[in-house]
Amino acid sequence: MIVCFWQLLRILILISPFKASTSFSLRQLPKQNDFDETYLLTLWMTNTTTKNIIQEYLILCPEQDMCLGSMFKRGYPFFDKSACTPCECDDSCVRRSTCCPSKFYRQTDTPDFIEYQKNISITEKETPMSCFEPLWNPKGIRSKRSYWMIKTCPNNINCISPPSINISSSTPVTSLATNQTYCTIQCALCNHEEMSSLVEWEKKKFCNLRSALFAKEDVNSLYQSVFSLNPLCNIGFYPSTFYEDKVQPCVKYTHEDKCNESKTENNVVNAYLIKACQEFYLPYIFYNIIYKNIYCALCEHDITNLPIQYFSGKELGKDFLPNPFSALIDFQQIPDEPIIKSLACAKNQMLDNRLVSF
């Protein structure tokens, strides 16, 4: 009977929450076997800089398709969410800067398990896309919802005007003809979209106080509540369910790039990290902040201190929760200034004459 008791006690210890939590904490940070496995996978690479970039990505972002075949992939026993957003192998990733770090790497002497993709050349030059959180006041209360949009003209000229009382100039539009989404109607028109195919996004008011959400107001008082020094509300833009399948959500990073100013105690940050931080858009979750990618995080932290996964719902913090009070708002009841009154172009912007007919 005593033997059975001790066997039962041993089983309880093995499956206890404390033991599971301890096991998880040991696995969420890179260990020696992570480095060893990655070293063996990349041993064949001859370009040292590229090897460093890919090694660091494989260590912190395992189980991802690195575009070099099924054998070039590092397994990992995930217990919760990956700290990395997935990289992509499709050629469309070029527009979003979301390609896997190894997608375009080539060398003549490669092992048999490497499978290079065919027809990887990008022939069609399209306007780049950005992960954008559409808000009337970009510096106000956040909606926590971001989407891939176009926010420049084909010649890389900015087409976004500073926010004004004319909310129409800040409203995103989606083209039903091309399935492209633009930050503003100005961006759509300078990218040669036809006015008849454009649909505006819905507007949703969200506030920190319930009383502020349902306050009756005209466009001037609404503007003041959104753009005051301590705003209680903001207006977020959302795609209608009618064309929601034509837009693609994304993760917007919250931590500004500090690679150029970052220094460790003993040495300056490697130049390749600074370049990689600028080039890739692969958001990385580090406890309660989001870096643009792992390389931006590596400018500030040692790789052994960066998590491979995180506890969903615990480490994200309040900033990731939706605002408590929100409601769709009918702007037909609040007359908006016509967009024709705000045609003046700021520096580095261009005017599309077709706006005059809007």
XYZ file of N, CA, C and O in Angstrom, residues 50-228:
716
model
N 24.399 36.435 -44.493
C 23.106 35.796 -44.690
C 22.923 34.642 -43.717
O 21.827 34.430 -43.182
N 23.987 33.904 -43.474
C 23.909 32.784 -42.533
C 23.524 33.278 -41.135
O 22.680 32.682 -40.455
N 24.123 34.390 -40.696
C 23.802 34.951 -39.382
C 22.331 35.339 -39.294
O 21.647 35.060 -38.303
N 21.843 35.992 -40.354
C 20.446 36.442 -40.373
C 19.486 35.254 -40.299
O 18.530 35.250 -39.523
N 19.771 34.231 -41.100
C 18.887 33.070 -41.152
C 18.989 32.238 -39.880
O 17.977 31.742 -39.364
N 20.191 32.099 -39.332
C 20.355 31.348 -38.094
C 19.534 31.955 -36.958
O 18.834 31.236 -36.234
N 19.600 33.251 -36.812
C 18.871 33.905 -35.728
C 17.368 33.775 -35.908
O 16.627 33.609 -34.933
N 16.943 33.818 -37.161
C 15.515 33.651 -37.415
C 15.071 32.220 -37.098
O 14.015 32.001 -36.487
N 15.851 31.232 -37.491
C 15.510 29.833 -37.223
C 15.490 29.523 -35.728
O 14.672 28.730 -35.261
N 16.386 30.151 -34.975
C 16.443 29.911 -33.526
C 15.190 30.429 -32.837
O 14.562 29.727 -32.031
N 14.792 31.666 -33.155
C 13.657 32.288 -32.472
C 12.317 31.983 -33.129
O 11.274 32.116 -32.487
N 12.334 31.575 -34.395
C 11.086 31.342 -35.131
C 11.081 29.952 -35.760
O 11.064 29.824 -36.991
N 11.098 28.895 -34.947
C 11.096 27.540 -35.516
C 9.731 27.177 -36.102
O 8.765 27.917 -35.944
N 9.686 26.042 -36.777
C 8.456 25.527 -37.398
C 7.948 26.410 -38.532
O 6.791 26.330 -38.922
N 8.789 27.287 -39.073
C 8.371 28.146 -40.175
C 8.926 27.617 -41.496
O 10.033 27.070 -41.549
N 8.150 27.797 -42.543
C 8.599 27.431 -43.881
C 9.615 28.465 -44.345
O 9.289 29.641 -44.499
N 10.848 28.032 -44.555
C 11.901 28.967 -44.944
C 12.131 28.990 -46.459
O 13.139 29.476 -46.939
N 11.196 28.406 -47.232
C 11.205 28.490 -48.694
C 12.333 27.702 -49.352
O 12.666 27.947 -50.517
N 12.943 26.797 -48.629
C 14.037 25.992 -49.194
C 13.741 24.502 -49.081
O 14.664 23.682 -49.079
N 12.483 24.139 -48.999
C 12.110 22.735 -48.932
C 11.720 22.296 -47.536
O 12.050 22.951 -46.537
N 11.026 21.169 -47.456
C 10.499 20.675 -46.183
C 11.591 20.253 -45.210
O 11.393 20.266 -43.995
N 12.762 19.867 -45.719
C 13.852 19.450 -44.843
C 14.532 20.639 -44.167
O 15.149 20.494 -43.118
N 14.432 21.819 -44.783
C 15.053 23.006 -44.196
C 14.014 23.693 -43.297
O 13.462 24.745 -43.601
N 13.742 23.061 -42.184
C 12.730 23.550 -41.265
C 13.052 22.985 -39.890
O 13.316 21.779 -39.754
N 13.031 23.835 -38.892
C 13.407 23.395 -37.549
C 12.163 23.107 -36.718
O 11.299 23.967 -36.563
N 12.053 21.885 -36.202
C 10.918 21.520 -35.374
C 11.021 22.109 -33.977
O 12.118 22.440 -33.504
N 9.857 22.220 -33.318
C 9.852 22.773 -31.960
C 8.562 22.375 -31.255
O 7.480 22.469 -31.853
N 8.616 21.946 -29.998
C 7.408 21.532 -29.264
C 6.672 22.723 -28.656
O 6.850 23.045 -27.472
N 5.857 23.395 -29.436
C 5.131 24.562 -28.934
C 4.066 24.150 -27.913
O 3.315 23.201 -28.126
N 4.019 24.888 -26.814
C 2.979 24.717 -25.819
C 1.949 25.840 -25.909
O 0.861 25.739 -25.376
N 2.310 26.927 -26.552
C 1.392 28.052 -26.702
C 1.692 28.776 -27.996
O 2.117 28.174 -28.954
N 1.542 30.087 -28.027
C 1.675 30.872 -29.248
C 3.134 31.135 -29.605
O 3.963 31.387 -28.733
N 3.420 31.097 -30.907
C 4.749 31.491 -31.366
C 4.918 32.991 -31.211
O 3.989 33.764 -31.451
N 6.098 33.407 -30.791
C 6.363 34.840 -30.632
C 6.558 35.529 -31.980
O 6.565 36.754 -32.054
N 6.728 34.749 -33.048
C 6.968 35.297 -34.385
C 5.709 35.209 -35.239
O 5.011 34.189 -35.215
N 5.431 36.246 -36.013
C 4.402 36.131 -37.034
C 5.014 35.389 -38.223
O 6.209 35.525 -38.495
N 4.233 34.578 -38.934
C 4.804 33.735 -39.994
C 5.396 34.543 -41.145
O 4.812 35.535 -41.589
N 6.558 34.114 -41.621
C 7.109 34.688 -42.844
C 6.456 34.000 -44.033
O 5.769 32.986 -43.880
N 6.666 34.523 -45.242
C 5.956 34.025 -46.418
C 6.921 33.677 -47.546
O 7.990 34.270 -47.672
N 6.495 32.728 -48.375
C 7.309 32.302 -49.517
C 6.705 32.728 -50.848
O 7.385 32.693 -51.878
N 5.442 33.099 -50.861
C 4.803 33.545 -52.090
C 5.413 34.873 -52.533
O 5.786 35.704 -51.707
N 5.504 35.084 -53.854
C 6.145 36.296 -54.368
C 5.445 37.584 -53.946
O 6.044 38.654 -53.963
N 4.181 37.487 -53.549
C 3.459 38.680 -53.120
C 4.028 39.251 -51.827
O 3.726 40.387 -51.454
N 4.875 38.472 -51.136
C 5.457 38.950 -49.882
C 6.373 40.141 -50.099
O 6.645 40.897 -49.165
N 6.860 40.316 -51.329
C 7.774 41.428 -51.616
C 7.087 42.762 -51.365
O 7.697 43.705 -50.833
N 5.823 42.863 -51.723
C 5.087 44.123 -51.528
C 4.942 44.474 -50.056
O 4.852 45.651 -49.691
N 4.890 43.456 -49.202
C 4.656 43.684 -47.774
C 5.935 43.562 -46.937
O 5.894 43.755 -45.725
N 7.046 43.182 -47.562
C 8.325 42.959 -46.855
C 8.206 41.835 -45.843
O 8.877 41.840 -44.811
N 7.339 40.840 -46.134
C 7.096 39.741 -45.209
C 7.741 38.433 -45.673
O 7.375 37.360 -45.199
N 8.683 38.498 -46.620
C 9.332 37.285 -47.124
C 10.208 36.649 -46.049
O 10.780 37.343 -45.197
N 10.310 35.333 -46.101
C 11.225 34.632 -45.197
C 12.663 35.058 -45.512
O 13.015 35.261 -46.680
N 13.512 35.173 -44.504
C 14.894 35.633 -44.739
C 15.670 34.798 -45.743
O 16.611 35.295 -46.355
N 15.304 33.536 -45.935
C 16.058 32.680 -46.858
C 15.420 32.584 -48.242
O 15.938 31.853 -49.097
N 14.338 33.298 -48.489
C 13.589 33.136 -49.744
C 14.452 33.340 -50.985
O 14.366 32.582 -51.947
N 15.285 34.346 -51.008
C 16.044 34.667 -52.221
C 17.510 34.238 -52.142
O 18.307 34.618 -52.994
N 17.852 33.470 -51.109
C 19.246 33.055 -50.993
C 19.554 31.942 -51.994
O 18.815 30.966 -52.110
N 20.658 32.098 -52.735
C 21.078 31.100 -53.732
C 22.593 30.925 -53.672
O 23.332 31.883 -53.451
N 23.045 29.702 -53.865
C 24.459 29.421 -54.060
C 24.566 28.134 -54.880
O 23.642 27.337 -54.925
N 25.689 27.969 -55.557
C 25.819 26.856 -56.516
C 25.960 25.492 -55.841
O 25.350 24.519 -56.257
N 26.774 25.413 -54.803
C 27.001 24.117 -54.145
C 26.063 23.984 -52.938
O 26.350 24.468 -51.853
N 24.928 23.342 -53.142
C 23.947 23.176 -52.076
C 23.683 21.696 -51.835
O 23.790 20.876 -52.750
N 23.316 21.338 -50.621
C 23.008 19.928 -50.318
C 21.726 19.481 -51.008
O 20.917 20.295 -51.446
N 21.534 18.178 -51.052
C 20.399 17.605 -51.770
C 19.053 17.986 -51.158
O 18.044 18.044 -51.857
N 19.021 18.239 -49.851
C 17.722 18.504 -49.227
C 17.216 19.925 -49.476
O 16.111 20.271 -49.086
N 18.015 20.766 -50.134
C 17.574 22.122 -50.452
C 16.793 22.104 -51.767
O 17.276 21.621 -52.781
N 15.580 22.652 -51.740
C 14.719 22.691 -52.918
C 14.439 24.151 -53.284
O 13.606 24.803 -52.688
N 15.177 24.655 -54.267
C 14.968 26.036 -54.687
C 13.645 26.166 -55.429
O 13.280 25.328 -56.244
N 12.936 27.254 -55.142
C 11.700 27.532 -55.858
C 12.015 27.992 -57.268
O 13.043 28.616 -57.519
N 11.130 27.688 -58.195
C 11.295 28.129 -59.577
C 10.494 29.408 -59.817
O 9.517 29.686 -59.140
N 10.929 30.166 -60.818
C 10.229 31.387 -61.214
C 10.039 32.337 -60.041
O 8.935 32.788 -59.753
N 11.126 32.641 -59.367
C 11.017 33.524 -58.208
C 11.209 34.983 -58.567
O 11.024 35.851 -57.734
N 11.592 35.278 -59.803
C 11.846 36.666 -60.185
C 10.546 37.463 -60.147
O 9.498 36.994 -60.566
N 10.617 38.684 -59.621
C 9.458 39.565 -59.528
C 9.448 40.451 -60.763
O 10.261 41.361 -60.906
N 8.536 40.200 -61.662
C 8.502 40.952 -62.913
C 7.548 42.139 -62.851
O 7.782 43.160 -63.461
N 6.472 41.992 -62.081
C 5.475 43.052 -62.021
C 5.767 43.967 -60.843
O 5.747 43.551 -59.686
N 6.041 45.226 -61.144
C 6.355 46.179 -60.096
C 5.068 46.813 -59.595
O 4.416 47.578 -60.309
N 4.684 46.484 -58.383
C 3.459 47.005 -57.796
C 3.790 47.918 -56.626
O 4.847 47.809 -56.002
N 2.844 48.811 -56.317
C 3.040 49.729 -55.209
C 3.137 48.945 -53.907
O 2.319 48.061 -53.654
N 4.124 49.236 -53.064
C 4.275 48.510 -51.789
C 3.061 48.673 -50.884
O 2.317 49.655 -50.984
N 2.880 47.712 -49.988
C 1.797 47.763 -49.018
C 2.373 47.957 -47.622
O 3.526 47.592 -47.359
N 1.563 48.523 -46.739
C 1.997 48.770 -45.366
C 0.942 48.254 -44.401
O -0.252 48.274 -44.705
N 1.406 47.807 -43.241
C 0.480 47.426 -42.177
C 0.029 48.709 -41.505
O 0.838 49.444 -40.933
N -1.259 48.987 -41.580
C -1.771 50.304 -41.219
C -2.961 50.149 -40.284
O -3.865 49.349 -40.531
N -2.962 50.906 -39.192
C -4.103 50.946 -38.273
C -4.934 52.179 -38.618
O -4.545 53.300 -38.299
N -6.067 52.000 -39.306
C -6.826 53.158 -39.799
C -7.611 53.860 -38.698
O -8.602 53.339 -38.182
N -7.153 55.040 -38.350
C -7.771 55.837 -37.301
C -7.901 57.278 -37.765
O -7.066 57.776 -38.521
N -8.945 57.958 -37.305
C -9.071 59.382 -37.619
C -7.916 60.140 -36.959
O -7.272 60.966 -37.575
N -7.643 59.839 -35.692
C -6.502 60.431 -35.000
C -5.458 59.345 -34.775
O -5.574 58.540 -33.851
N -4.420 59.276 -35.616
C -3.420 58.208 -35.501
C -2.692 58.194 -34.169
O -2.135 57.167 -33.785
N -2.687 59.326 -33.453
C -1.981 59.420 -32.174
C -2.938 59.306 -30.990
O -2.524 59.474 -29.839
N -4.201 59.039 -31.267
C -5.192 58.951 -30.199
C -5.370 57.533 -29.693
O -4.465 56.698 -29.776
N -6.557 57.259 -29.166
C -6.871 55.933 -28.646
C -6.815 54.917 -29.777
O -7.315 55.160 -30.866
N -6.228 53.773 -29.505
C -6.037 52.776 -30.551
C -7.240 51.843 -30.667
O -7.955 51.590 -29.704
N -7.427 51.314 -31.866
C -8.492 50.343 -32.112
C -7.990 48.915 -31.993
O -8.770 47.985 -31.858
N -6.666 48.714 -32.065
C -6.014 47.402 -32.033
C -6.321 46.569 -33.271
O -6.138 45.357 -33.269
N -6.773 47.194 -34.363
C -7.055 46.465 -35.604
C -6.275 47.098 -36.748
O -6.418 48.293 -37.007
N -5.470 46.295 -37.423
C -4.647 46.810 -38.513
C -4.852 45.958 -39.764
O -5.206 44.779 -39.679
N -4.592 46.586 -40.932
C -4.820 45.918 -42.211
C -3.711 46.305 -43.186
O -3.100 47.371 -43.067
N -3.493 45.419 -44.182
C -2.545 45.736 -45.247
C -3.203 46.710 -46.217
O -4.288 46.451 -46.736
N -2.545 47.848 -46.438
C -3.075 48.895 -47.315
C -1.952 49.522 -48.131
O -0.772 49.371 -47.810
N -2.350 50.251 -49.148
C -1.416 51.034 -49.950
C -1.502 52.484 -49.475
O -2.592 53.053 -49.395
N -0.360 53.078 -49.159
C -0.374 54.456 -48.667
C 0.595 55.372 -49.416
O 0.962 56.428 -48.926
N 1.028 54.928 -50.606
C 1.856 55.784 -51.453
C 1.366 55.706 -52.890
O 0.661 54.773 -53.268
N 1.765 56.679 -53.679
C 1.520 56.641 -55.118
C 2.608 55.769 -55.764
O 3.617 55.456 -55.115
N 2.444 55.375 -57.031
C 3.434 54.511 -57.682
C 4.847 55.074 -57.679
O 5.819 54.334 -57.664
N 4.980 56.394 -57.685
C 6.305 57.010 -57.679
C 6.827 57.262 -56.265
O 7.716 58.072 -56.051
N 6.224 56.557 -55.291
C 6.630 56.616 -53.887
C 6.331 57.957 -53.227
O 6.877 58.277 -52.165
N 5.458 58.757 -53.834
C 5.047 60.014 -53.225
C 3.946 59.739 -52.208
O 2.996 59.005 -52.475
N 4.073 60.340 -51.034
C 3.083 60.150 -49.980
C 1.733 60.732 -50.404
O 1.661 61.822 -50.959
N 0.657 59.994 -50.170
C -0.670 60.482 -50.557
C -1.589 60.612 -49.356
O -2.810 60.682 -49.501
N -1.024 60.637 -48.165
C -1.832 60.776 -46.953
C -1.678 62.186 -46.407
O -0.572 62.632 -46.111
N -2.783 62.888 -46.271
C -2.773 64.233 -45.711
C -2.883 64.156 -44.194
O -3.417 63.176 -43.655
N -2.402 65.172 -43.484
C -2.586 65.190 -42.025
C -4.074 65.172 -41.698
O -4.889 65.706 -42.456
N -4.489 64.523 -40.605
C -5.913 64.463 -40.269
C -6.497 65.848 -40.052
O -5.840 66.733 -39.517
N -7.725 66.042 -40.498
C -8.411 67.321 -40.351
C -9.851 67.048 -39.958
O -10.272 65.903 -39.788
N -10.641 68.110 -39.831
C -12.051 67.964 -39.470
C -12.824 67.248 -40.572
O -13.908 66.716 -40.353
N -12.260 67.203 -41.770
C -12.874 66.491 -42.893
C -12.499 65.021 -42.804
O -11.457 64.598 -43.288
N -13.357 64.229 -42.190
C -13.056 62.817 -41.952
C -12.981 62.013 -43.240
O -12.336 60.973 -43.307
N -13.616 62.503 -44.301
C -13.590 61.781 -45.575
C -12.170 61.650 -46.118
O -11.847 60.669 -46.786
N -11.321 62.612 -45.829
C -9.949 62.572 -46.338
C -9.089 61.561 -45.597
O -7.968 61.273 -46.010
N -9.595 61.011 -44.481
C -8.849 60.013 -43.715
C -9.456 58.617 -43.816
O -8.937 57.678 -43.213
N -10.546 58.475 -44.564
C -11.264 57.207 -44.633
C -10.661 56.270 -45.677
O -10.522 56.660 -46.842
N -10.306 55.045 -45.312
C -9.796 54.084 -46.307
C -10.877 53.696 -47.309
O -12.075 53.802 -47.027
N -10.440 53.239 -48.481
C -11.359 52.758 -49.512
C -10.816 51.449 -50.081
O -9.611 51.217 -50.088
N -11.720 50.609 -50.554
C -11.354 49.361 -51.220
C -11.913 49.371 -52.630
O -13.063 49.780 -52.841
N -11.102 48.951 -53.573
C -11.544 48.869 -54.963
C -12.171 47.502 -55.214
O -11.514 46.469 -55.033
N -13.415 47.480 -55.632
C -14.083 46.229 -55.965
C -13.615 45.704 -57.319
O -13.881 44.554 -57.660
N -12.914 46.540 -58.082
C -12.403 46.113 -59.389
C -11.060 45.401 -59.264
O -10.800 44.404 -59.944
N -10.182 45.900 -58.393
C -8.832 45.333 -58.269
C -8.592 44.626 -56.939
O -7.537 44.022 -56.745
N -9.535 44.756 -56.001
C -9.417 44.168 -54.659
C -8.279 44.780 -53.849
O -7.808 44.175 -52.880
N -7.838 45.967 -54.234
C -6.789 46.665 -53.496
C -7.433 47.618 -52.492
O -8.483 48.206 -52.752
N -6.776 47.770 -51.339
C -7.254 48.688 -50.301
C -6.253 49.819 -50.134
O -5.039 49.591 -50.108
N -6.783 51.031 -50.009
C -5.954 52.235 -49.915
C -6.284 52.995 -48.633
O -7.430 53.019 -48.189
N -5.266 53.634 -48.067
C -5.450 54.369 -46.817
C -6.433 55.520 -46.972
O -7.171 55.841 -46.037
N -6.423 56.163 -48.135
C -7.332 57.277 -48.404
C -7.763 57.224 -49.868
O -7.162 56.523 -50.683
N -8.775 57.999 -50.192
C -9.242 58.056 -51.577
C -8.190 58.697 -52.475
O -8.071 58.373 -53.660
N -7.391 59.630 -51.915
C -6.313 60.224 -52.694
C -5.316 59.159 -53.153
O -4.833 59.180 -54.293
N -5.010 58.216 -52.258
C -4.074 57.147 -52.606
C -4.650 56.260 -53.705
O -3.928 55.800 -54.595
N -5.946 56.030 -53.659
C -6.585 55.190 -54.676
C -6.535 55.853 -56.038
O -6.221 55.226 -57.058
N -6.825 57.127 -56.095
C -6.890 57.830 -57.374
C -5.516 57.998 -58.010
O -5.378 57.892 -59.227
N -4.492 58.235 -57.209
C -3.169 58.384 -57.806
C -2.596 57.032 -58.229
O -1.610 56.969 -58.945
N -3.225 55.937 -57.766
C -2.864 54.600 -58.238
C -3.788 54.140 -59.359
O -3.913 52.942 -59.622
N -4.455 55.118 -59.995
C -5.237 54.896 -61.221
C -6.490 54.051 -61.009
O -6.919 53.337 -61.912
N -7.088 54.123 -59.821
C -8.367 53.469 -59.583
C -9.496 54.358 -60.087
O -9.389 55.590 -60.084
N -10.587 53.742 -60.506
C -11.761 54.479 -60.941
C -12.667 54.750 -59.745
O -12.904 53.874 -58.917
N -13.200 55.970 -59.696
C -14.044 56.370 -58.583
C -15.248 55.444 -58.416
O -15.654 55.102 -57.296
N -15.812 54.985 -59.508
C -17.034 54.182 -59.452
C -16.820 52.822 -58.790
O -17.785 52.192 -58.336
N -15.581 52.353 -58.716
C -15.311 51.032 -58.133
C -14.891 51.106 -56.670
O -14.655 50.072 -56.037
N -14.809 52.311 -56.112
C -14.313 52.476 -54.752
C -15.453 52.500 -53.740
O -16.482 53.142 -53.959
N -15.256 51.802 -52.622
C -16.230 51.824 -51.527
C -15.516 52.247 -50.255
O -14.407 51.787 -49.957
N -16.151 53.151 -49.510
C -15.572 53.642 -48.265
C -15.761 52.632 -47.142
O -16.715 51.862 -47.128
N -14.838 52.650 -46.190
C -14.946 51.795 -45.018
C -15.930 52.401 -44.018
O -16.172 53.611 -44.005
N -16.489 51.521 -43.180
C -17.405 51.980 -42.144
C -16.629 52.663 -41.021
O -15.449 52.383 -40.798
N -17.322 53.539 -40.326
C -16.697 54.304 -39.248
C -17.260 53.831 -37.918
O -18.485 53.716 -37.754
N -16.376 53.564 -36.986
C -16.803 53.127 -35.660
C -16.198 54.042 -34.606
O -14.996 54.276 -34.583
N -17.036 54.552 -33.743
C -16.584 55.398 -32.643
C -16.316 54.525 -31.429
O -17.124 53.659 -31.085
N -15.168 54.716 -30.790
C -14.889 53.981 -29.561
C -14.307 54.936 -28.533
O -13.579 55.885 -28.871
N -14.674 54.714 -27.271
C -14.331 55.646 -26.200
C -13.923 54.894 -24.939
O -14.250 53.720 -24.758
N -13.243 55.617 -24.069
C -12.882 55.059 -22.768
C -14.034 55.134 -21.782
O -14.049 54.416 -20.783
N -15.002 56.042 -22.041
C -16.154 56.209 -21.162
C -17.429 55.951 -21.945
O -17.587 56.424 -23.072
N -18.365 55.232 -21.335
C -19.630 54.954 -21.997
C -20.404 56.241 -22.277
O -21.034 56.400 -23.318
N -20.346 57.191 -21.350
C -21.083 58.446 -21.533
C -20.572 59.216 -22.738
O -21.338 59.858 -23.455
N -19.272 59.151 -22.987
C -18.691 59.837 -24.144
C -19.101 59.159 -25.445
O -19.276 59.819 -26.475
N -19.295 57.851 -25.418
C -19.653 57.116 -26.622
C -21.018 57.535 -27.152
O -21.201 57.711 -28.350
N -21.975 57.722 -26.275
C -23.345 58.009 -26.699
C -23.700 59.497 -26.615
O -24.872 59.861 -26.718
N -22.695 60.345 -26.429
C -22.960 61.788 -26.382
C -23.392 62.282 -27.758
O -22.807 61.923 -28.779
N -24.462 63.091 -27.799
C -24.915 63.683 -29.049
C -23.989 64.833 -29.412
O -23.703 65.699 -28.592
N -23.540 64.869 -30.639
C -22.570 65.883 -31.015
C -22.578 66.117 -32.515
O -22.957 65.252 -33.296
N -22.163 67.313 -32.909
C -21.982 67.600 -34.321
C -20.527 67.300 -34.667
O -19.749 66.854 -33.821
N -20.142 67.520 -35.919
C -18.796 67.140 -36.345
C -17.722 67.942 -35.612
O -16.623 67.438 -35.366
N -18.027 69.179 -35.218
C -17.025 69.995 -34.517
C -16.753 69.472 -33.107
O -15.596 69.346 -32.695
N -17.807 69.160 -32.360
C -17.610 68.647 -31.006
C -17.015 67.238 -31.043
O -16.226 66.865 -30.177
N -17.382 66.446 -32.070
C -16.788 65.115 -32.223
C -15.296 65.245 -32.491
O -14.483 64.493 -31.937
N -14.933 66.196 -33.339
C -13.524 66.436 -33.650
C -12.753 66.790 -32.377
O -11.634 66.308 -32.163
N -13.352 67.623 -31.533
C -12.689 68.016 -30.296
C -12.499 66.833 -29.357
O -11.459 66.698 -28.708
N -13.471 65.928 -29.290
C -13.354 64.776 -28.393
C -12.300 63.790 -28.877
O -11.744 63.031 -28.090
N -12.016 63.814 -30.192
C -11.039 62.884 -30.766
C -9.631 63.468 -30.766
O -8.644 62.746 -30.590
N -9.519 64.794 -30.942
C -8.208 65.422 -31.106
C -7.802 66.322 -29.934
O -6.860 67.087 -30.061
N -8.472 66.226 -28.793
C -8.065 67.008 -27.631
C -6.746 66.470 -27.073
O -6.263 65.408 -27.481
